[in-house]
Coordinates of C-alpha atoms in Angstrom, one line a residue:
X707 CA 0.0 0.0 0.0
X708 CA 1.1 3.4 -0.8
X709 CA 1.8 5.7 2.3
X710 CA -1.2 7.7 2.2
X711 CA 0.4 11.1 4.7
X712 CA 3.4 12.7 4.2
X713 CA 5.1 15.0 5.9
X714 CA 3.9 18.4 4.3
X715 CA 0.3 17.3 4.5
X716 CA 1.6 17.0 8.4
X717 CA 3.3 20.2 8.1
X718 CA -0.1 21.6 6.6
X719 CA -2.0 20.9 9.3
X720 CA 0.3 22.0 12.1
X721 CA 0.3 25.6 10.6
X722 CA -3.3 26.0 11.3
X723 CA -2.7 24.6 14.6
X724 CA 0.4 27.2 15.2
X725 CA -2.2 29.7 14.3
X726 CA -4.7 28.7 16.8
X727 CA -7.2 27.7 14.4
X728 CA -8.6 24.8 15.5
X729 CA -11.8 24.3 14.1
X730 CA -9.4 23.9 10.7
X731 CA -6.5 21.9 12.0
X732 CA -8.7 19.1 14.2
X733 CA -10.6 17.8 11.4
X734 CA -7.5 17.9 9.2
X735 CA -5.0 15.9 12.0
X736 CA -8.2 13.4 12.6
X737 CA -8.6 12.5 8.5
X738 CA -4.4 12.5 8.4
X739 CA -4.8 9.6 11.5
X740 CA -7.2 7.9 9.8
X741 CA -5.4 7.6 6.7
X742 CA -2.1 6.8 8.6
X743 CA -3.9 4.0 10.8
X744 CA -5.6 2.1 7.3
X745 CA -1.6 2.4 6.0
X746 CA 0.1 0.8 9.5
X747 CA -2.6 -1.3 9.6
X748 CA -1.8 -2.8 6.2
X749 CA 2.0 -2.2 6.6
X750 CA 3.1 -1.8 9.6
X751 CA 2.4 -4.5 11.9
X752 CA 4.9 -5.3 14.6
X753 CA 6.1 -9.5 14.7
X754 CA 8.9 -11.0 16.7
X755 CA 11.5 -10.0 14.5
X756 CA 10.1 -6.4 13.1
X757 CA 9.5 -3.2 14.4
X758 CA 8.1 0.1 12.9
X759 CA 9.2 3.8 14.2
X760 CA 9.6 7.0 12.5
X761 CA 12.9 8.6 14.8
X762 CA 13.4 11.7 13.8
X763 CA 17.6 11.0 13.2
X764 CA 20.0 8.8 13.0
X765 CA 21.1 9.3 16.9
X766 CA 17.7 8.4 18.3
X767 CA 17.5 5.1 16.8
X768 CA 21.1 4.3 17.9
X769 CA 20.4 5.6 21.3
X770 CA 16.8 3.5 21.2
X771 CA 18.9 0.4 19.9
X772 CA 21.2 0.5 23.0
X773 CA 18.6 1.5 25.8
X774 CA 16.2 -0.7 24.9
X775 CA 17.6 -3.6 23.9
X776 CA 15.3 -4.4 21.5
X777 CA 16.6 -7.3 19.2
X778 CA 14.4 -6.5 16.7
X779 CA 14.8 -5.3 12.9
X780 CA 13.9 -1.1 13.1
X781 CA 12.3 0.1 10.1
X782 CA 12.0 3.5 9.6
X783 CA 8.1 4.6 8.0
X784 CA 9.2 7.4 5.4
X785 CA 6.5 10.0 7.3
X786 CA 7.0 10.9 10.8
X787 CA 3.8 9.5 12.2
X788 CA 5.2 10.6 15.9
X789 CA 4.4 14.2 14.8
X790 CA 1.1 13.3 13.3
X791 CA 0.0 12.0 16.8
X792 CA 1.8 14.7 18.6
X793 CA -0.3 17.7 16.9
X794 CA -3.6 16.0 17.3
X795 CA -3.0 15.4 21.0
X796 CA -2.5 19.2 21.1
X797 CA -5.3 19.8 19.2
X798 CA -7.1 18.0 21.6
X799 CA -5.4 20.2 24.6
X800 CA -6.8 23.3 23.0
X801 CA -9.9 21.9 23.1
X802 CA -9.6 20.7 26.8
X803 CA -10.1 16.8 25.6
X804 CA -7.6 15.5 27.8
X805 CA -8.4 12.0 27.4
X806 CA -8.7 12.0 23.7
X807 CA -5.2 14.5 23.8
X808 CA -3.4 11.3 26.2
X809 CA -4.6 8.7 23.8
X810 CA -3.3 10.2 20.7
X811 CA 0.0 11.3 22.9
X812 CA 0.5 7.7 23.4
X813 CA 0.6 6.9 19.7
X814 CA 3.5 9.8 19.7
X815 CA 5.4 7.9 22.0
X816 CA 4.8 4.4 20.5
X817 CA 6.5 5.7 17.6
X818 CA 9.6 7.5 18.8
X819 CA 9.7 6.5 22.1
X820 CA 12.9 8.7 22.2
X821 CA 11.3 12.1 22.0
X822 CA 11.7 12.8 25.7
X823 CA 9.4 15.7 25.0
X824 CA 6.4 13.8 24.0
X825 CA 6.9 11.6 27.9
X826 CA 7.1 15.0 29.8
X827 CA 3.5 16.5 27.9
X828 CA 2.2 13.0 28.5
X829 CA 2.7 12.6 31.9
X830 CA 1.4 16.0 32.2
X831 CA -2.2 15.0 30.8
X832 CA -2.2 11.8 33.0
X833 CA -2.1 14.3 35.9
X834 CA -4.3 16.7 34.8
X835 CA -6.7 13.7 34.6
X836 CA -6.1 13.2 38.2
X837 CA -3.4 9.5 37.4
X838 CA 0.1 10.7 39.5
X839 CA 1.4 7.3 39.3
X840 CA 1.8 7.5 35.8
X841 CA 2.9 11.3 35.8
X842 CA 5.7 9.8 38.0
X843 CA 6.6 6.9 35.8
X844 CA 6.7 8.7 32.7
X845 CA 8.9 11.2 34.2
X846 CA 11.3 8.8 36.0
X847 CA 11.2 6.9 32.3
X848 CA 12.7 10.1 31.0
X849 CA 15.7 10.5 32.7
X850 CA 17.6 7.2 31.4
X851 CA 16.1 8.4 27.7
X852 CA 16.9 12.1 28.3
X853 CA 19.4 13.8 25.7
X854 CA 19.3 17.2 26.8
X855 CA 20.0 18.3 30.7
X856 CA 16.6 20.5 30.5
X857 CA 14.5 17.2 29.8
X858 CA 16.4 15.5 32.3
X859 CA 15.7 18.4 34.4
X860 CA 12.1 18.3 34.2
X861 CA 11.7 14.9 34.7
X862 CA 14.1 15.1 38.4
X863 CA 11.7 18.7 38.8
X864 CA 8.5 16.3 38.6
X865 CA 9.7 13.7 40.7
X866 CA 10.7 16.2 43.1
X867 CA 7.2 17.1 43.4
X868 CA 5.6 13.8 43.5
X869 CA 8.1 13.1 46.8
X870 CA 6.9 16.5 48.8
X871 CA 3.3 15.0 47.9
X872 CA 4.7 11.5 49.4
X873 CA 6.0 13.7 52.2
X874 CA 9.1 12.3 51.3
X875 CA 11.6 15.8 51.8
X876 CA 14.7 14.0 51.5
X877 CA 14.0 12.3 48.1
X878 CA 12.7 15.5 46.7
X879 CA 15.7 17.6 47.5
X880 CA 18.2 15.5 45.8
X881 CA 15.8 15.8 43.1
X882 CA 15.7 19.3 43.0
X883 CA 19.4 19.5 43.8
X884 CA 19.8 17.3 40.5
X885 CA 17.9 19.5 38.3
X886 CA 19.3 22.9 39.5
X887 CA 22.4 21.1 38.5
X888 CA 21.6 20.7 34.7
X889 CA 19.1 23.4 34.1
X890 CA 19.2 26.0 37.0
X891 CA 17.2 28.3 34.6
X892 CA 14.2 26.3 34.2
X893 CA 10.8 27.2 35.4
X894 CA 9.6 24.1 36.7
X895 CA 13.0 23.2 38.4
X896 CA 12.5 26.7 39.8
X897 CA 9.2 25.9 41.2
X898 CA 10.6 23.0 43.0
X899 CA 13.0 24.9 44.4
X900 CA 10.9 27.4 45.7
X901 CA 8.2 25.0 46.9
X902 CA 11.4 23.2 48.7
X903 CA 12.3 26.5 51.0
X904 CA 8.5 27.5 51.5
X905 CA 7.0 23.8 52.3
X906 CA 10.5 21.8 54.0
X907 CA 13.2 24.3 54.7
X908 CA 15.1 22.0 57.0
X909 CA 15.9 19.7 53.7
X910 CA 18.3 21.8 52.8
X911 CA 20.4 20.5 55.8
X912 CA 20.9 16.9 54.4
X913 CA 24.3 16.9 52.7
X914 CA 24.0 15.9 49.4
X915 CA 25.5 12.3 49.9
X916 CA 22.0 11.9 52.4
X917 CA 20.2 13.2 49.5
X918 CA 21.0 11.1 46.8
X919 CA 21.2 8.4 48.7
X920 CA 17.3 8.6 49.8
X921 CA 16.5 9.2 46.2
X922 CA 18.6 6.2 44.9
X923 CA 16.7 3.7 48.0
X924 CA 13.5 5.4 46.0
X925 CA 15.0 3.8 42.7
X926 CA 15.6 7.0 41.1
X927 CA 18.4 7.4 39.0
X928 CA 20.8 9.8 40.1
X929 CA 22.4 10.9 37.2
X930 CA 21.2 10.8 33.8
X931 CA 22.5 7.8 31.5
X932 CA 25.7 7.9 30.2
X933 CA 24.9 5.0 27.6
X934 CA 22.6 8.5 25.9
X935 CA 26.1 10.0 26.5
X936 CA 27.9 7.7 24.2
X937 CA 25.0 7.4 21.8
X938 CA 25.3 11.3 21.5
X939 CA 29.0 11.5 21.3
X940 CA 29.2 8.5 18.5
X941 CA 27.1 9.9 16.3
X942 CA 29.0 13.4 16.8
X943 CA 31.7 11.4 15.5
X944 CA 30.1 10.2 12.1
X945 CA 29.0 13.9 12.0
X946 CA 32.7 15.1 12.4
X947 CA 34.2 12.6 9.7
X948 CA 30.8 13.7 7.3
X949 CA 32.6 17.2 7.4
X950 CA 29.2 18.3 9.5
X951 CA 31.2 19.9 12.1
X952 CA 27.8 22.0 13.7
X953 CA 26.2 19.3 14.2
X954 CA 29.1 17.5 15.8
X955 CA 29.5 20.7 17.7
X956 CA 25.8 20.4 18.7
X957 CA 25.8 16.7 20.1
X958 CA 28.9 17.0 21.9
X959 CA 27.8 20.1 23.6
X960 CA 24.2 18.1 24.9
X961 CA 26.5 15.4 26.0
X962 CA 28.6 17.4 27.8
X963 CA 25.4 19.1 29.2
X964 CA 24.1 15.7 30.4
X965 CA 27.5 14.3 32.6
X966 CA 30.0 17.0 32.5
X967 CA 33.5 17.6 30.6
X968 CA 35.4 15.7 32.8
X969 CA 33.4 12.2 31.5
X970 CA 32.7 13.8 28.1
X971 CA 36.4 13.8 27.5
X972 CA 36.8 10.3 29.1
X973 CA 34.4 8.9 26.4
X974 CA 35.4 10.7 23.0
X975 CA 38.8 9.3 23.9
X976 CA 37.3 6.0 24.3
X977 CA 35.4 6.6 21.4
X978 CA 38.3 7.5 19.3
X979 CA 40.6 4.7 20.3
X980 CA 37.3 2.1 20.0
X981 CA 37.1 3.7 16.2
X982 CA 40.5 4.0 15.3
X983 CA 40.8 0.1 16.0
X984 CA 37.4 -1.0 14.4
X985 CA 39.8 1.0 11.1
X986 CA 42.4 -1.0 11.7
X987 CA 40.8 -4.7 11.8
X988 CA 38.5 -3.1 8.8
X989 CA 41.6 -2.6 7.0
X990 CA 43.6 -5.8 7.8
X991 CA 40.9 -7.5 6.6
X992 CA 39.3 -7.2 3.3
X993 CA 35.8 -9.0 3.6
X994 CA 35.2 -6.5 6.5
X995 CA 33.3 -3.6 4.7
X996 CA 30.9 -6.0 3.3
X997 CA 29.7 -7.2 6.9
X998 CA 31.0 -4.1 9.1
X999 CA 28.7 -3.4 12.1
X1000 CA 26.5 -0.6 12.1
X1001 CA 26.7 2.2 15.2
X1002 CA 24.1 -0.1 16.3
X1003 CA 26.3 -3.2 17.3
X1004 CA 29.2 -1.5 17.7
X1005 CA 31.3 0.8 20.1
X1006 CA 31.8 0.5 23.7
X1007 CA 29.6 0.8 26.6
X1008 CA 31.8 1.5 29.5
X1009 CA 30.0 4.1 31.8
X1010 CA 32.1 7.3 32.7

């Protein structure tokens, strides 16, 4: 079957949506899903061995690949249906249909299940419909899928606020200590921290060692994942050697945003070495660029 959307219709419909015209853009996003659906339907069923997703580049279905796990062969749909899903949820929004707006914001996520974005708006409508649990589990899922510290930061922000509900002050001030770390600027994580001196000043006597401790016992993560690190700073790499030298400059920079210069430095090191010797069995032997591993299967995974 011929794909049926493709991304200007999608781009069509989002401008009346920019323009706050939703009486336009609703109708238009709900015929684009119904198309897409008929097509994945049709052509996009998952099996054991296949998957469908439509990433929006190259690093998030390396850094899917590694975080998941999943054994599976990706296949990338030639429209970004994760966008499709993402403007009618916000469609819905406008129109204060918040259960509609989470079902359709699933779809985004079952389709990049990287955009980090998509989990924070998400777990925003399950609390607005009243569901913290899943506001909390959606923002702890972000901060081992997180690629940018001000994600990362919103998710600690939210669980920071989930723990003061739990009346658990220790657990949300390593939170919030966390996320002033990697976006001090942010509202939310601003919020937190003004909530922590007005509701359990005496918090911010636990050292931070206390802190993150509490929050680890609470299964939090306290720091965000360094296997996103590597994912970010390999494909800066292939960027680098493609003569792209911004967008190397880019990835490194969100890397280095996520666990500091120190580890950064560690890794493109490791990195280099790990691709400098992949070179050198490449071009010892000459069957290997027939059957070289992709980004995917390769590199290291050390953490920092």
């Amino acid at each position: 079957m011929e794909l049926p959307v493709t991304e200007s219709d999608i781009a069509y419909a989002e401008s009346y949506l920019a323009a706050g015209d939703l009486e336009t853009a609703t109708p238009l996003l709900e015929r684009l899903v119904e198309l897409a659906e008929e097509y994945i339907d049709e052509s996009c069923q998952a099996t054991d061995a296949v998957q469908y997703f439509s990433f929006a580049d190259a690093f998030e279905r390396l850094a899917y690949r590694r975080v998941e796990r999943d054994p599976r062969e990706l296949v990338q749909v030639d429209a970004p249906f994760d966008r499709l899903y993402a403007a009618l949820a916000f469609a819905y929004v406008g129109a204060q249909d918040y259960v509609s707006a989470r079902n359709a914001l699933t779809q985004a996520v079952r389709w990049n299940p990287m955009n980090c974005s998509y989990r924070l708006d998400l777990a925003e409508l399950y609390r607005a419909l009243g569901n913290t649990q899943e506001w909390a589990a959606l923002s702890h899922s972000v901060i081992e899928r997180a690629s940018d510290g001000r994600m990362a930061a919103r998710a600690y922000a939210n669980l920071g606020d989930f723990f003061l509900e739990a009346h658990n002050a220790l657990a949300a001030s390593g939170c919030a200590r966390l996320a002033e770390k990697l976006a001090p600027e942010d509202r939310r994580v601003q919020a937190l921290t003004d909530r922590m001196v007005r509701e359990r000043p005496e918090a911010a006597e636990a050292s931070d060692k206390e802190a993150l401790a509490e929050l680890a016992a609470q299964g939090v993560e306290t720091s965000p994942s360094a296997e996103i690190a590597i994912c970010l700073l390999m494909c800066a790499s292939d960027a680098a050697a493609a003569g792209d030298r911004n967008e190397a400059t880019q990835l490194t920079v969100r890397a280095r945003g996520l666990i500091g210069d120190e580890a950064c430095r560690a890794l493109i090191k490791l990195i280099r070495e790990s691709d400098a010797e992949l070179a050198q069995e490449r071009a010892e032997d000459s069957s290997a660029p027939a059957d070289a591993p992709s980004r995917e299967e390769e590199g290291p995974h050390a953490e920092p």
